[in-house]
PDB file of C-alpha atoms in Angstrom:
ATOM      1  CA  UNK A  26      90.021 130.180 102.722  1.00  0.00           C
ATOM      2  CA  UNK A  27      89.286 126.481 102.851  1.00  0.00           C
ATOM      3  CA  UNK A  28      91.289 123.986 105.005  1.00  0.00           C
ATOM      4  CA  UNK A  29      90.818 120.368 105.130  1.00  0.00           C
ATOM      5  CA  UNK A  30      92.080 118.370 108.211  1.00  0.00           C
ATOM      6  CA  UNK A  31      92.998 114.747 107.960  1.00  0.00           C
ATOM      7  CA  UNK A  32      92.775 112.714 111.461  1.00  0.00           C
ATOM      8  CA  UNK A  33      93.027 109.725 112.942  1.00  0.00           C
ATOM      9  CA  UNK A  34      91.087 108.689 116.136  1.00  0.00           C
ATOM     10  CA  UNK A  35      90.272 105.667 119.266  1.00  0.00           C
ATOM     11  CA  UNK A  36      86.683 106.081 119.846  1.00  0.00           C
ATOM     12  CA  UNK A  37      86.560 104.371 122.742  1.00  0.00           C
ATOM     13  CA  UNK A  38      85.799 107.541 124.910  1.00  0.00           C
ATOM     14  CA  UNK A  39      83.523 109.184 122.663  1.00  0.00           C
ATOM     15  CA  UNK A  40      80.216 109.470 121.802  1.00  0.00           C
ATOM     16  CA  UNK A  41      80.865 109.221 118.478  1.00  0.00           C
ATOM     17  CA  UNK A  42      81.973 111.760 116.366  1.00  0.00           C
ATOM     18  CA  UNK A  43      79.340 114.517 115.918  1.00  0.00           C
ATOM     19  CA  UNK A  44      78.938 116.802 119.034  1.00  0.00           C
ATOM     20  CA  UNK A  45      76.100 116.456 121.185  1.00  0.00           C
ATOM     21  CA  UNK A  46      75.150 118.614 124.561  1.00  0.00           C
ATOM     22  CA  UNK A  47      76.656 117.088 127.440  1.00  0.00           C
ATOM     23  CA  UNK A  48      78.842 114.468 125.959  1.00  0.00           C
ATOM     24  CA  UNK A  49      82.102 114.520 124.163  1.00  0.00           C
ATOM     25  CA  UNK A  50      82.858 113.741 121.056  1.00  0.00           C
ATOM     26  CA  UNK A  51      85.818 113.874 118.568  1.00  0.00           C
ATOM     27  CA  UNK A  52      84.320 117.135 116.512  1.00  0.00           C
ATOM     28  CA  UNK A  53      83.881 119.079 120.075  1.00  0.00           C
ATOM     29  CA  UNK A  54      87.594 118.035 120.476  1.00  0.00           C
ATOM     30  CA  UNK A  55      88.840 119.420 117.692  1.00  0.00           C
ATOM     31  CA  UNK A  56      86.908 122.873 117.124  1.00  0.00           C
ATOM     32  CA  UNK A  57      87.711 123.716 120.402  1.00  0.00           C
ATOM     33  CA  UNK A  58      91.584 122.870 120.053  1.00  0.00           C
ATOM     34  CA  UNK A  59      91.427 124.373 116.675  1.00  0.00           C
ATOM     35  CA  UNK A  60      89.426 127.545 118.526  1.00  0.00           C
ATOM     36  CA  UNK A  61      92.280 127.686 120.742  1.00  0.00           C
ATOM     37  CA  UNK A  62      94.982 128.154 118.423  1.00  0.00           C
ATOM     38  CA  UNK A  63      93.625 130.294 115.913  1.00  0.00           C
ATOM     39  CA  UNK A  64      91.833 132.290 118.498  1.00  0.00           C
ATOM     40  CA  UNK A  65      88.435 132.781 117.015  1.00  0.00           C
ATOM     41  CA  UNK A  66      85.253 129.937 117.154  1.00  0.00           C
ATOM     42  CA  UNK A  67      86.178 128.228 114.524  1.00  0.00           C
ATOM     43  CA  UNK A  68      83.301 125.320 113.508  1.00  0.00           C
ATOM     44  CA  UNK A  69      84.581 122.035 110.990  1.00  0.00           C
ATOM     45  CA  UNK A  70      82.395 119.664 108.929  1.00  0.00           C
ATOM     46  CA  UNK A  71      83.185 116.302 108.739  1.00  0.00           C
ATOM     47  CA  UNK A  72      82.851 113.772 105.907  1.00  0.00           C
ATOM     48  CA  UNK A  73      80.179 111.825 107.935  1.00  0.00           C
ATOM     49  CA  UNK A  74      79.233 110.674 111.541  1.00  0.00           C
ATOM     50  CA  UNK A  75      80.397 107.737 112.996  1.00  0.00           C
ATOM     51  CA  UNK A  76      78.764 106.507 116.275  1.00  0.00           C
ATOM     52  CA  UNK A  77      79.891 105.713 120.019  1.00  0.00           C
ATOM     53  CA  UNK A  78      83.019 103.668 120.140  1.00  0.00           C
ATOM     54  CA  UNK A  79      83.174 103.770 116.606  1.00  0.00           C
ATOM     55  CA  UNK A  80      87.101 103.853 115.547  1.00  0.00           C
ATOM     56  CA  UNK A  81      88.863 105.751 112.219  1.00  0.00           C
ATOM     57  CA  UNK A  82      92.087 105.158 110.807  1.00  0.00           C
ATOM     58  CA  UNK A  83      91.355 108.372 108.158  1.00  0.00           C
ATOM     59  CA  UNK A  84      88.804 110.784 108.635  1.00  0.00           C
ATOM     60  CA  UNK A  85      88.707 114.008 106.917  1.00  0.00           C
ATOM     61  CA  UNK A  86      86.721 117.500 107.850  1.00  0.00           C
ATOM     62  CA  UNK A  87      86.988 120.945 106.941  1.00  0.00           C
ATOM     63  CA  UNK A  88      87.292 124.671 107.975  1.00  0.00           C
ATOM     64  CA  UNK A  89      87.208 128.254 106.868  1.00  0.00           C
ATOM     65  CA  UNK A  90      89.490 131.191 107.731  1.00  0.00           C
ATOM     66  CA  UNK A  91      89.648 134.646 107.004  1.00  0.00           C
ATOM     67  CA  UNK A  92      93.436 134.446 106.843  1.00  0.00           C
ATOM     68  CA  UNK A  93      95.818 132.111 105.270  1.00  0.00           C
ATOM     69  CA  UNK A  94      97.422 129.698 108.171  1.00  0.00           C
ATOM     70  CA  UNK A  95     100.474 127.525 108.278  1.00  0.00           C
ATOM     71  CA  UNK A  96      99.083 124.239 107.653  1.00  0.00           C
ATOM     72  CA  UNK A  97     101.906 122.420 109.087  1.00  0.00           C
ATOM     73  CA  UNK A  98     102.305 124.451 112.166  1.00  0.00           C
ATOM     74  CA  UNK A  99      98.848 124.794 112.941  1.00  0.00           C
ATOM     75  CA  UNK A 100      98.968 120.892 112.856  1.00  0.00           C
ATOM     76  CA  UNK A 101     101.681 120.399 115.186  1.00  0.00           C
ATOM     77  CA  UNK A 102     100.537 122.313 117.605  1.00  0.00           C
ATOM     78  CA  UNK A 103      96.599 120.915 117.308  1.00  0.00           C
ATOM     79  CA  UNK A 104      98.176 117.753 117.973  1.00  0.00           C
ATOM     80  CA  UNK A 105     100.058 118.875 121.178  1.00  0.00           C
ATOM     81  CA  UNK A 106      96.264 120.297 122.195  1.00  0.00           C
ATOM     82  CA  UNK A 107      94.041 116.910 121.784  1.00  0.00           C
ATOM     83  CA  UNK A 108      94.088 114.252 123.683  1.00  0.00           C
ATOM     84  CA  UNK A 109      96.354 111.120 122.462  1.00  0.00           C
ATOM     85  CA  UNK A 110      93.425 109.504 121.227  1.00  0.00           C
ATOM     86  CA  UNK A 111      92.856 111.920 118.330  1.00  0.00           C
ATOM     87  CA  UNK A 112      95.644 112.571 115.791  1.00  0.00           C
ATOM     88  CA  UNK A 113      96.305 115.038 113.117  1.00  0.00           C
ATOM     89  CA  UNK A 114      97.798 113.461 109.882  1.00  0.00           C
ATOM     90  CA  UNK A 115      97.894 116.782 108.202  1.00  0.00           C
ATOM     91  CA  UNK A 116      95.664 120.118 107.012  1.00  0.00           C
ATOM     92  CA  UNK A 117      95.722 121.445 103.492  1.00  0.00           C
ATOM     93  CA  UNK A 118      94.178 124.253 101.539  1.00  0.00           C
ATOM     94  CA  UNK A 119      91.625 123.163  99.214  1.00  0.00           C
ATOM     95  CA  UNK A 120      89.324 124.997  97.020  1.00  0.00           C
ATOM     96  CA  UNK A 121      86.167 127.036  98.191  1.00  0.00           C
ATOM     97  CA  UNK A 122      83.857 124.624  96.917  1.00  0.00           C
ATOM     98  CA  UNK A 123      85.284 121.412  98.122  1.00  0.00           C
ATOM     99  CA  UNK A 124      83.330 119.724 101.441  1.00  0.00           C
ATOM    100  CA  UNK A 125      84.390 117.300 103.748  1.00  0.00           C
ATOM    101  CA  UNK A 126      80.462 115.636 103.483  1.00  0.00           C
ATOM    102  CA  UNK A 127      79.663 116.204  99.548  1.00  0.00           C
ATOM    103  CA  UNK A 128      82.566 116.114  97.995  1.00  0.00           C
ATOM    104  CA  UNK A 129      83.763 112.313  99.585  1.00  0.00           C
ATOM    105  CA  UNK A 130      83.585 110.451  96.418  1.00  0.00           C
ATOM    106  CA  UNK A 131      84.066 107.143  98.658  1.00  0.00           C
ATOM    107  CA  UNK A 132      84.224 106.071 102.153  1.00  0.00           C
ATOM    108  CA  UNK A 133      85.655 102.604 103.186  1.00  0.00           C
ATOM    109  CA  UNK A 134      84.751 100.486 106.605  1.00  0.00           C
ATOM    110  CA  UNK A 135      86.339  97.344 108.017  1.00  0.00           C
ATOM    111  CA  UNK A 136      85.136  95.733 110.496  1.00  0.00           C
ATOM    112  CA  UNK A 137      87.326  93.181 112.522  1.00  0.00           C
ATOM    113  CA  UNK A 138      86.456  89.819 113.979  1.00  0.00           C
ATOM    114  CA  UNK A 139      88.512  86.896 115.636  1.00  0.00           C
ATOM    115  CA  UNK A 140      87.719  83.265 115.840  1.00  0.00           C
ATOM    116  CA  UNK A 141      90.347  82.717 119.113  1.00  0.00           C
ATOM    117  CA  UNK A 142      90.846  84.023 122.557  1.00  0.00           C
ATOM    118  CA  UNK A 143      93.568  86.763 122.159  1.00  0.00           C
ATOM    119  CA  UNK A 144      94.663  89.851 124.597  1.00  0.00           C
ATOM    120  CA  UNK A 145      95.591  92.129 122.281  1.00  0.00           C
ATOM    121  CA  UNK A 146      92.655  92.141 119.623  1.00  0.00           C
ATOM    122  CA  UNK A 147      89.720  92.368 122.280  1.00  0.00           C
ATOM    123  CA  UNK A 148      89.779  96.273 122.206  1.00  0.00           C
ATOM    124  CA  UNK A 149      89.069  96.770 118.302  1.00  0.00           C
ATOM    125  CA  UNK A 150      88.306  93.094 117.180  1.00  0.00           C
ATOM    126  CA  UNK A 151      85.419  91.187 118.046  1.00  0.00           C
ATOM    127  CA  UNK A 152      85.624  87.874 119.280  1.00  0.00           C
ATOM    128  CA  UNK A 153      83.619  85.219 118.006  1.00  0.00           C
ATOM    129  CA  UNK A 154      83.718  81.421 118.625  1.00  0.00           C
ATOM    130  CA  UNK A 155      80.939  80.236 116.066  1.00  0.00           C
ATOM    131  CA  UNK A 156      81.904  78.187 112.792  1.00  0.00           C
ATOM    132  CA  UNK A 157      81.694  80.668 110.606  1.00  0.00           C
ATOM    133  CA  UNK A 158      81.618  79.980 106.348  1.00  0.00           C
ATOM    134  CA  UNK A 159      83.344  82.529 104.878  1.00  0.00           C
ATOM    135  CA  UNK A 160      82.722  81.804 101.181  1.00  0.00           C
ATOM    136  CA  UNK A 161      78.853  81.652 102.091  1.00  0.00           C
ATOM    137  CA  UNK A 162      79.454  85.107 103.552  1.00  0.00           C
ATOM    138  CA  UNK A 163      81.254  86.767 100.679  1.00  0.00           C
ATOM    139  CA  UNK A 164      78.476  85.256  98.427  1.00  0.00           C
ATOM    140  CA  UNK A 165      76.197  87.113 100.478  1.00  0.00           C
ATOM    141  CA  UNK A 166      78.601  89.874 100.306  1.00  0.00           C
ATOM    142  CA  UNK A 167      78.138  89.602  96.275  1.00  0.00           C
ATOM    143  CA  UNK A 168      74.756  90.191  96.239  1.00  0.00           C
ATOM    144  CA  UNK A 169      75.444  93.712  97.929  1.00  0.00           C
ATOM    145  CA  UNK A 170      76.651  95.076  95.002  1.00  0.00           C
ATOM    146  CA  UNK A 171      73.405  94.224  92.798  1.00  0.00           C
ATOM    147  CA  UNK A 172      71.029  96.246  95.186  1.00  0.00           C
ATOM    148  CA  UNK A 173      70.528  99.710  95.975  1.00  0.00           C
ATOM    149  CA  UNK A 174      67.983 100.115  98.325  1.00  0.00           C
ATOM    150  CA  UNK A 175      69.578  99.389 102.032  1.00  0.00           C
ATOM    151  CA  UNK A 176      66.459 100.714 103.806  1.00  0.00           C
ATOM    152  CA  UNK A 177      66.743  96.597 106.044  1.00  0.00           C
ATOM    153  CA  UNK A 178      70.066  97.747 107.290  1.00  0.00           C
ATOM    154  CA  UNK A 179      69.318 101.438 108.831  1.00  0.00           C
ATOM    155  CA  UNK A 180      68.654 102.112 111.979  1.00  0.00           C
ATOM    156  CA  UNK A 181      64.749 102.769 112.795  1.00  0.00           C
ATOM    157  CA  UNK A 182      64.105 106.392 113.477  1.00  0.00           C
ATOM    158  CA  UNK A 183      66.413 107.519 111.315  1.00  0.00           C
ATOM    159  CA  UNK A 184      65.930 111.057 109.619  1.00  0.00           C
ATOM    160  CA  UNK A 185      67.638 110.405 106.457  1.00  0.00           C
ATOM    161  CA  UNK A 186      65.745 111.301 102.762  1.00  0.00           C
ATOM    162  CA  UNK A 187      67.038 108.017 101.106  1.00  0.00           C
ATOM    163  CA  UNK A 188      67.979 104.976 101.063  1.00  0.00           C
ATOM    164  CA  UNK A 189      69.871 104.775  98.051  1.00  0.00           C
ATOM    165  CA  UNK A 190      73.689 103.435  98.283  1.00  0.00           C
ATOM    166  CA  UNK A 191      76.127 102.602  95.664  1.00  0.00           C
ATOM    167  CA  UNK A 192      78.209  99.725  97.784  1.00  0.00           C
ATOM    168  CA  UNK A 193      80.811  98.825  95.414  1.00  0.00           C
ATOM    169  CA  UNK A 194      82.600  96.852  97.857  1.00  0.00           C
ATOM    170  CA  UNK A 195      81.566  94.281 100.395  1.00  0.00           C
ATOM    171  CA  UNK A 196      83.831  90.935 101.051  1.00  0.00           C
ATOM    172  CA  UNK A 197      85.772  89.430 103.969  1.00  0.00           C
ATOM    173  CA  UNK A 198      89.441  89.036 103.940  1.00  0.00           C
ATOM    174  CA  UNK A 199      91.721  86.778 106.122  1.00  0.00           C
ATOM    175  CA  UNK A 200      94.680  88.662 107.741  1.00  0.00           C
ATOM    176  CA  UNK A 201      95.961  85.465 108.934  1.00  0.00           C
ATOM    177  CA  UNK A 202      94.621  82.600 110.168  1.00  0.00           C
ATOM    178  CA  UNK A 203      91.411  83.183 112.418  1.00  0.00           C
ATOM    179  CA  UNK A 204      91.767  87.125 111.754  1.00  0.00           C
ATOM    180  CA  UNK A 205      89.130  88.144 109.236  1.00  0.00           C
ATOM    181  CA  UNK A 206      87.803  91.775 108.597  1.00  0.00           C
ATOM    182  CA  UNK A 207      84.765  92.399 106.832  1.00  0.00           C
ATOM    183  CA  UNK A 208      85.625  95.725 103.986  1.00  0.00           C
ATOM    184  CA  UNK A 209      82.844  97.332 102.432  1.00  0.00           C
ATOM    185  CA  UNK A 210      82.942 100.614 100.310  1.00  0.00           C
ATOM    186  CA  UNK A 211      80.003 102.807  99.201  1.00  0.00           C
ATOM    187  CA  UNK A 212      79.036 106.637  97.830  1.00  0.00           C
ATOM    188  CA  UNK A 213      77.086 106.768 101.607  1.00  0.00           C
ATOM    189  CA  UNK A 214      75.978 105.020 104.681  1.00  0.00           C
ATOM    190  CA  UNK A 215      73.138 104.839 106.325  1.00  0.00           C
ATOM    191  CA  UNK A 216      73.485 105.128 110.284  1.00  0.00           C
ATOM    192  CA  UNK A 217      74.458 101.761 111.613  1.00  0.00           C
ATOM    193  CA  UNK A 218      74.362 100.408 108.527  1.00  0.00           C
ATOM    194  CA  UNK A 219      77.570  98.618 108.663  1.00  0.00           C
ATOM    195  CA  UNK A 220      77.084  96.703 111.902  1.00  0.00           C
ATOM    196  CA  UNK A 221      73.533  96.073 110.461  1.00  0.00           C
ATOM    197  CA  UNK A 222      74.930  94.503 107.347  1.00  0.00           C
ATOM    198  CA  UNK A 223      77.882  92.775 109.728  1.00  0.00           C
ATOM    199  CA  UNK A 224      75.112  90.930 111.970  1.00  0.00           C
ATOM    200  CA  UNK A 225      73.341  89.453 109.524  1.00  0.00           C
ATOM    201  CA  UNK A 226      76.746  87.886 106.999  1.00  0.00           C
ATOM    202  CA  UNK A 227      77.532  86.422 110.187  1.00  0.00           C
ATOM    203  CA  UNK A 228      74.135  84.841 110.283  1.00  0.00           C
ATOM    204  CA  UNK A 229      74.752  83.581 107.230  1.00  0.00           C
ATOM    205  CA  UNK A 230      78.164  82.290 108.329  1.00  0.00           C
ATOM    206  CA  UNK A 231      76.577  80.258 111.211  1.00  0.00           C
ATOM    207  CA  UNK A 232      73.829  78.429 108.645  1.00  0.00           C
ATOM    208  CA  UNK A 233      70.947  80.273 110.409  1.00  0.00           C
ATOM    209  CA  UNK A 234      69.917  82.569 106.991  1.00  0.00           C
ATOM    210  CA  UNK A 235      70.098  80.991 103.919  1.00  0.00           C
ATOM    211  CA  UNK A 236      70.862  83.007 100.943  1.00  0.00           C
ATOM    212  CA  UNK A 237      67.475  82.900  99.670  1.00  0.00           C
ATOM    213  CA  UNK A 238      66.472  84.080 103.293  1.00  0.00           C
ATOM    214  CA  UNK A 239      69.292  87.069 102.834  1.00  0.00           C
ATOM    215  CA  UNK A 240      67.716  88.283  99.887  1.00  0.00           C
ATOM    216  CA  UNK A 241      64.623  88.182 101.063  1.00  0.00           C
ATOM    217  CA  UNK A 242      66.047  90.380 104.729  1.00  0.00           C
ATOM    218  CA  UNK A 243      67.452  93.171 101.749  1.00  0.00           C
ATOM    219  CA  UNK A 244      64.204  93.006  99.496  1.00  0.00           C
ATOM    220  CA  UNK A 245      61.420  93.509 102.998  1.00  0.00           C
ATOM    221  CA  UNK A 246      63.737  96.688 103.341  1.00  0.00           C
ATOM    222  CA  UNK A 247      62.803  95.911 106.581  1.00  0.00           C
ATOM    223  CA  UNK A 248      65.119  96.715 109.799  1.00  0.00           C
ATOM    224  CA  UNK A 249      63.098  94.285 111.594  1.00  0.00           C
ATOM    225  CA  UNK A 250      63.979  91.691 109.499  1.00  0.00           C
ATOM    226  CA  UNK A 251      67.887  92.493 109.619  1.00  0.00           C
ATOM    227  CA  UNK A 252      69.905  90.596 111.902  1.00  0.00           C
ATOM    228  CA  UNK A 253      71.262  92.406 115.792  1.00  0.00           C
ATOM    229  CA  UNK A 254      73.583  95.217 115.016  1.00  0.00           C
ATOM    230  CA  UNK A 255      77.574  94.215 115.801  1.00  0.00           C
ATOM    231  CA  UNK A 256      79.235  95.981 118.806  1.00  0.00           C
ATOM    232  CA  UNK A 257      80.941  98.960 118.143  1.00  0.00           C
ATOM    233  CA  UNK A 258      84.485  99.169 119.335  1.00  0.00           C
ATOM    234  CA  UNK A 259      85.343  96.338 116.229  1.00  0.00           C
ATOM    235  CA  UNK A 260      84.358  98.868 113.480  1.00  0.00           C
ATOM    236  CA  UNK A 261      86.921 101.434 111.592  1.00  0.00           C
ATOM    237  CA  UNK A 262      86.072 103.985 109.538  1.00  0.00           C
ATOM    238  CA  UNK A 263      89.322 102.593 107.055  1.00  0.00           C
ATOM    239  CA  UNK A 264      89.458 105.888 104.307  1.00  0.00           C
ATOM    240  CA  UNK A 265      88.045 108.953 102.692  1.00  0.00           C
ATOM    241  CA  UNK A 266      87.992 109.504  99.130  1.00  0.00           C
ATOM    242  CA  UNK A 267      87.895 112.793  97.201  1.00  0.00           C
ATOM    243  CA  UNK A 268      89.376 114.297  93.843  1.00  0.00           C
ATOM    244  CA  UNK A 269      92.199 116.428  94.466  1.00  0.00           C
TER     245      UNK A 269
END
């Protein structure tokens, strides 16, 4: 049987989510709590990779088992395994065919920046003192969703087939004043795609990139031409979509 797991998780103390020999990450956390209680190696895909100090407020992945389990028990007692950084919001059966990875119909990112000194957002906001023009930077944000080719915004090196994404999503919202978060939804991300996309809005915020000049950064589909990637610890994976 089929179980998906739905999880929350700080990433400040991991390198990311996707295991990796001789570091720990949130996946090696989990299988091996999950290996613990069901007492077999148990392995779980997740519905992508986010990188060091990367943050996610929903975050879905999946297992098999030869025999049915109590979802909600199994859950509890995962939770009293991991570490307090990592929580379990549920598990569920789902059918055979469903995957964490290919079956995400969506995935949603925010990531959170603040124009004044504070003590409480400096772990998971980042703080910026530059005049920023937010309606310039959601008419950047507009021209997202007319392209499809993000090749400028992925990180060099990268293994990936294509660089194809549906962004249906990409604006910046006030929470209140001085408290902005930048939302952006898509089919698929490239890897550090968002904090790609993130640098260079806020170059257009500051008057240093026209919007001619942005356009130009998406059509080289250049990374060199791309602005400096955004620090991590400000970024969220927000939500996971699927049909069930």
């Amino acid at each position: 049987m089929r179980y998906f797991i739905f999880l929350a998780y700080d990433g400040t103390n991991y390198h990311g989510w996707q295991i990796q020999p001789n570091a720990n990450s949130v996946q090696g956390e989990i299988q091996r709590g999950l290996s613990t209680i069901l007492r077999r190696e148990t392995a779980i895909v997740g519905a992508g990779r986010t990188d060091t100090g990367v943050h996610a407020r929903m975050m879905a992945a999946h297992f098999d088992s030869e025999e049915e389990i109590d979802c909600r028990q199994t859950a509890f007692r995962l939770n009293r395994i991991l570490p307090p950084d990592i929580s379990i919001y549920g598990i569920r059966p789902v059918a055979a065919d469903m995957h964490a990875r290919f079956s995400a119909r969506a995935r949603t990112y925010h990531y959170y920046i603040h124009t004044h000194k504070t003590p409480f957002n400096r772990g998971y906001s980042l703080e910026t003192h530059y005049d920023l023009d937010f309606a310039k930077m959601n008419k950047a944000g507009e021209y997202l969703l007319t392209v499809c080719d993000f090749a400028a915004f992925c990180k060099a090196g990268s293994d990936v087939k294509t660089t194809l994404c549906d962004v249906r999503t990409a604006r910046w919202v006030e929470e209140k004043p001085g408290e902005w978060y930048f939302e952006i939804t898509a089919d698929r991300f490239l890897r550090n795609m968002v904090r790609a996309v993130v640098g260079t809005l806020v170059d257009v915020g500051r008057g240093k990139l026209s919007m001619e000049e942005f356009k130009a950064v998406v059509e080289s589909r250049k990374r060199t031409e791309a602005r400096e990637s955004m620090p991590a610890h400000a970024l969220f994976l927000e939500n996971v979509e699927y049909d069930m």
